[in-house]
Short mmCIF file of C-alpha atoms in Angstrom, two decimals:
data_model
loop_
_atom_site.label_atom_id
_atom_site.label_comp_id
_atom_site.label_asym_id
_atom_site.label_seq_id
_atom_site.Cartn_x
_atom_site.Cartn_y
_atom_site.Cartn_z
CA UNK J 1 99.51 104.39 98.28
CA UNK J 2 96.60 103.74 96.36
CA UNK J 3 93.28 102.95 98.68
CA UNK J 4 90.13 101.72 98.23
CA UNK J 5 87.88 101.82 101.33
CA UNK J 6 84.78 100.57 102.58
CA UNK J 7 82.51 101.58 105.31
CA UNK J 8 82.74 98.92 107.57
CA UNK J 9 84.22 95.33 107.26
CA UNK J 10 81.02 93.98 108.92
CA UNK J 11 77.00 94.82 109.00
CA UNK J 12 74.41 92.92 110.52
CA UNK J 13 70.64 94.10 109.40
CA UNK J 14 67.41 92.84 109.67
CA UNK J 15 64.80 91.63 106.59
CA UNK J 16 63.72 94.63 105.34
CA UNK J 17 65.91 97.48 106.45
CA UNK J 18 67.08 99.46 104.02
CA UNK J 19 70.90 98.85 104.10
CA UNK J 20 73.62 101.93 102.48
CA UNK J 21 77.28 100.50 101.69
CA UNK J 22 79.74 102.98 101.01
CA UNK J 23 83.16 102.99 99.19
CA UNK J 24 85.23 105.67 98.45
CA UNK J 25 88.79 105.62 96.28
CA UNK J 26 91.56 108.60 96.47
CA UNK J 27 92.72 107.52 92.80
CA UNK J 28 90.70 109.92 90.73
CA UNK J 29 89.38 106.68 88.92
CA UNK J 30 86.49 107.24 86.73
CA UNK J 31 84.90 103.58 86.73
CA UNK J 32 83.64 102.07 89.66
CA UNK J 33 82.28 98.56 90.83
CA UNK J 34 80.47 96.75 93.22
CA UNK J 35 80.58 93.06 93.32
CA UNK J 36 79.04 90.16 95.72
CA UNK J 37 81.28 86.89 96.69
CA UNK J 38 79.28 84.00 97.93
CA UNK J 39 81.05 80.62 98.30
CA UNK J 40 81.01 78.28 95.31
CA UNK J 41 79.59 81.19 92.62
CA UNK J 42 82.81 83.59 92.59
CA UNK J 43 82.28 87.34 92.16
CA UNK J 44 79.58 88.35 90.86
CA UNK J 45 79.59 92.19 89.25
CA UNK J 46 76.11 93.97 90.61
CA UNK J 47 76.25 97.69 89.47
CA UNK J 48 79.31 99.12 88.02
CA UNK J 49 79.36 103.24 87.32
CA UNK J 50 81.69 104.48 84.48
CA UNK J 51 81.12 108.64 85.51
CA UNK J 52 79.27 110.14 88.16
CA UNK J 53 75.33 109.87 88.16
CA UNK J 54 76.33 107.03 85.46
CA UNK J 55 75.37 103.58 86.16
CA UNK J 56 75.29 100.41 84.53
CA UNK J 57 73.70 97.06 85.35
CA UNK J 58 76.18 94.16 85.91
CA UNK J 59 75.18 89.96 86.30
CA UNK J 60 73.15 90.09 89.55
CA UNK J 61 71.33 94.13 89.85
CA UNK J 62 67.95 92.85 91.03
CA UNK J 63 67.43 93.92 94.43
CA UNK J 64 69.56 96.31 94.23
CA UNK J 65 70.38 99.93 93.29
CA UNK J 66 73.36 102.24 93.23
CA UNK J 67 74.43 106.12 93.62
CA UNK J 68 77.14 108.09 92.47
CA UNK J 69 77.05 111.59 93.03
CA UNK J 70 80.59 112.33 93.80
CA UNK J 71 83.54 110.64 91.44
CA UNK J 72 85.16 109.05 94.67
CA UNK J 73 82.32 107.74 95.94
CA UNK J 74 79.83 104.74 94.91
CA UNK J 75 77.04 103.60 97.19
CA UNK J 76 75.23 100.36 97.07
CA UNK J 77 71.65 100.29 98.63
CA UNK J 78 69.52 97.47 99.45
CA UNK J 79 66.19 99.18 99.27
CA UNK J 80 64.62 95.96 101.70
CA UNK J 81 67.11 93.39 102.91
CA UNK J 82 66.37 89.84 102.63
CA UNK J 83 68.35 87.29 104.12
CA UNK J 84 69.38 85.81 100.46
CA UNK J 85 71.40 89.16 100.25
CA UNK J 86 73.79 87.92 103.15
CA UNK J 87 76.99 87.96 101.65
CA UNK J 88 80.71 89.47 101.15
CA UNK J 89 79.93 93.01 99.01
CA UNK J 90 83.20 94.43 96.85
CA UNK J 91 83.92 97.53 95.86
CA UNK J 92 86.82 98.14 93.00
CA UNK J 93 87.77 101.52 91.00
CA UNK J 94 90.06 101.83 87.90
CA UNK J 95 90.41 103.71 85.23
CA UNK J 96 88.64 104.01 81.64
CA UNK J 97 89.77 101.82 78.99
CA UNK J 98 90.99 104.77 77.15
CA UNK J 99 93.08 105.73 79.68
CA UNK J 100 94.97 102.99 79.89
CA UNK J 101 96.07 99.48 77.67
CA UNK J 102 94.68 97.15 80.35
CA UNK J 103 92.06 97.42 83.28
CA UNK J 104 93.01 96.71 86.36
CA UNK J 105 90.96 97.02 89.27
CA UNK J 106 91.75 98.01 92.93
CA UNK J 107 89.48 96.43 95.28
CA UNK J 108 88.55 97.45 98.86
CA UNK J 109 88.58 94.90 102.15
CA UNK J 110 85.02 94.03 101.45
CA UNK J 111 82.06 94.39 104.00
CA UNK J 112 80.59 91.05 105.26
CA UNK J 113 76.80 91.51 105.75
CA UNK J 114 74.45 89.35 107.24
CA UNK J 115 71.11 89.87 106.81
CA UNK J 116 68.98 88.32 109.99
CA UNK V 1 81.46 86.17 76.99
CA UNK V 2 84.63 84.87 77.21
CA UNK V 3 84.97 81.96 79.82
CA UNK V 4 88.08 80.65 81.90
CA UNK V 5 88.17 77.39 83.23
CA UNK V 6 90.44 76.58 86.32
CA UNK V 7 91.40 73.60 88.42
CA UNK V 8 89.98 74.19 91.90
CA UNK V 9 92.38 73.66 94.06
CA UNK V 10 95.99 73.08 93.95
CA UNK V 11 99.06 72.23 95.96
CA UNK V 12 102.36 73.45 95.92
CA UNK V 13 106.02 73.03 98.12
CA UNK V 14 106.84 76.19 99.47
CA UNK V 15 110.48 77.60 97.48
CA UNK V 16 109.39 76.04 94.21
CA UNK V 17 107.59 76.79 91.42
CA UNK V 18 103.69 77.11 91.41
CA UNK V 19 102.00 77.00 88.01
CA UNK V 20 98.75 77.90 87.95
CA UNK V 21 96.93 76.83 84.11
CA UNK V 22 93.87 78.32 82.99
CA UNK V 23 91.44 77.60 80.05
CA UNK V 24 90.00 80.36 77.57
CA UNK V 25 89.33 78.80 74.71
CA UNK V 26 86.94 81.01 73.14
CA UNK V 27 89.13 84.25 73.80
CA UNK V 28 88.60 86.81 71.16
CA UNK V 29 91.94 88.69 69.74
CA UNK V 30 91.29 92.07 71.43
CA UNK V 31 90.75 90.26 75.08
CA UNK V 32 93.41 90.38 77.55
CA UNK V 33 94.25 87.88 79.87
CA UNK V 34 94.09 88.91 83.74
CA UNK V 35 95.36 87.34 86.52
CA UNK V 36 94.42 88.64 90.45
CA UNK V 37 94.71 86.84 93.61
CA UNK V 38 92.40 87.20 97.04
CA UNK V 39 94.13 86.75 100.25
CA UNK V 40 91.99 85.56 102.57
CA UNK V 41 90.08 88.27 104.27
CA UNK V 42 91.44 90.69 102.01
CA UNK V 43 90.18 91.90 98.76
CA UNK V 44 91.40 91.01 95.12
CA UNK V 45 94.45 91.86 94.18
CA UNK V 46 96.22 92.46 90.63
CA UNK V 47 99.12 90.21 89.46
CA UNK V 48 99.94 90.31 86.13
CA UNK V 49 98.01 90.81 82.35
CA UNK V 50 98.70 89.73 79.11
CA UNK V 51 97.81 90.05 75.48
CA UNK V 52 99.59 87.69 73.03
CA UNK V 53 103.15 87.73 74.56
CA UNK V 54 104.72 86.25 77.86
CA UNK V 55 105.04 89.11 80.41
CA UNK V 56 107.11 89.05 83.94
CA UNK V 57 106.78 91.22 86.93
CA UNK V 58 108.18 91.40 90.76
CA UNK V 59 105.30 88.82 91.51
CA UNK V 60 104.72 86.60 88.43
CA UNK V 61 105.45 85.20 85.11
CA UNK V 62 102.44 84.73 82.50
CA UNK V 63 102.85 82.93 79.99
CA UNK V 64 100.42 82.39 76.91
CA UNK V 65 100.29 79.87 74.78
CA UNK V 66 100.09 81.08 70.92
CA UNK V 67 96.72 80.52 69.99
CA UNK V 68 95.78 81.93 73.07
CA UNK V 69 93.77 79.29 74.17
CA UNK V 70 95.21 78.91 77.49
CA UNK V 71 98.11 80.34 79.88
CA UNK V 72 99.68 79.95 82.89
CA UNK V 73 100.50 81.77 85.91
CA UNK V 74 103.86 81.24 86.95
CA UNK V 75 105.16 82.20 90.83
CA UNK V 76 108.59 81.47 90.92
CA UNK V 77 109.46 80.72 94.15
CA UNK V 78 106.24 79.97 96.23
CA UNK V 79 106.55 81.07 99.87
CA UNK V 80 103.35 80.66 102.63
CA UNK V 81 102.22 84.29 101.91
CA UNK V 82 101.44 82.63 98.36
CA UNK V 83 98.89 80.83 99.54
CA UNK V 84 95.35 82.40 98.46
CA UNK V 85 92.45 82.13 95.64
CA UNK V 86 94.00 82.58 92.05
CA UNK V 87 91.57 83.97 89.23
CA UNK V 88 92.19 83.65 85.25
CA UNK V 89 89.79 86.42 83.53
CA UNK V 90 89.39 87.26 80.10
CA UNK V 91 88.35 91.01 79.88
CA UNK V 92 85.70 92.10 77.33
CA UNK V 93 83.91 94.89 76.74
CA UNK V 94 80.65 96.50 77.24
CA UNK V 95 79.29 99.60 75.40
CA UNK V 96 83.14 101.10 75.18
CA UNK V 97 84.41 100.01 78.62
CA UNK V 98 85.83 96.93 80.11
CA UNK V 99 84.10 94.61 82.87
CA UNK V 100 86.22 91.61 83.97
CA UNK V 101 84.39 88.21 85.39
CA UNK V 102 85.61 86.52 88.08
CA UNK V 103 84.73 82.66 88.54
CA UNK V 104 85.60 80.57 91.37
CA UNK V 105 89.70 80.60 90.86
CA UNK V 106 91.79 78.34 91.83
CA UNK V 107 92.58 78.08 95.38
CA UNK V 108 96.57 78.16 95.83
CA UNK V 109 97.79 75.96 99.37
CA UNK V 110 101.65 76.35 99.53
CA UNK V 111 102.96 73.81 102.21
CA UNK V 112 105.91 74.19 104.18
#
């Protein structure tokens, strides 16, 4: 079974902590994402990374920065939380476009973080 | 960028059909169509995607018109595990790979 996972379902913080969120995938996928969900606005792509040490910026990157040092693993850091960046955070994998005719994503549970 | 345009919300009797429309209007031919759905609580999932021609899985039906304009998501028989947020995307891409926009989706209630 395919898996995309997340280090924890739920994170409260405090304005300006520096704030990791992990994902990992077991599906050898090359591209990965990070997205926010916020009621009303949707997903909303932050950072996606299409190889590791790659990384590109998506809609929303401003406060925000990404590693990838390992292909199964993507990390989103908030270099000084702010209480704006309370919000549902998604991570998603798939493969390359070359790889395949379509792009489907696989998305992990999400991490809720509130930001106090 | 293409755009999708959904209804918001939607209601549907659970054991019939749900059809869930979407706008793209300014699709480009080499976009596909995408169609995921987010259970509450849960993360997106994939449903069903599309080029020019209808397609049909285990979950779905999808079926485009021919100018490509718009589509709709069809789930046969709608049962209470149905309901959740549906999203119509148009993929493009970026520099070589593909990112896929999600917008608000349509938010499915199937009532017993």
């Amino acid at each position: 079974d395919v898996k995309v996972t997340q280090s924890s379902r739920y994170l409260v913080k405090r304005t300006g902590e520096k704030v990791f969120l992990e994902c990992v995938q077991d599906m050898d996928h090359e591209n990965m994402f990070w997205y926010r969900q916020d009621p009303g606005l949707g997903l909303r792509l932050i950072y996606f990374s299409y190889d590791v040490k790659m990384k590109e910026k998506g809609d929303i990157p401003e406060g925000y920065s990404v590693s990838r040092e390992k292909k199964e693993r993507f990390s989103l850091i908030l270099e000084s939380a702010s209480t704006n960046q309370t919000s549902m955070y998604l991570c998603a994998s798939s493969f390359p476009l070359g790889q395949s005719s379509y792009n489907e994503q696989f998305f992990g549970p999400g991490t809720r973080l509130t930001v106090l | 960028d293409a755009k999708t345009t959904q209804p918001t919300s939607m209601d549907c009797a659970e054991g019939r059909a749900a059809n869930l429309p979407c706008n793209h209007s300014t699709i480009s031919g080499n976009e596909y169509v995408y169609w995921y759905r987010q259970i509450h609580s849960q993360g997106p999932q994939y449903i069903i995607h599309g080029l020019k021609n209808n397609e049909t899985n285990e979950m779905a039906s999808l079926i485009i018109t021919e100018d490509r304009k718009s589509s709709t998501l069809i789930l046969p028989h709608a049962t209470l595990r149905d309901t959740a947020v549906y999203y119509c995307i148009v993929s493009f891409n970026s520099g070589g790979y593909q990112k896929v926009t999600f917008g608000t989706g349509t938010k499915l209630q199937v009532i017993p």
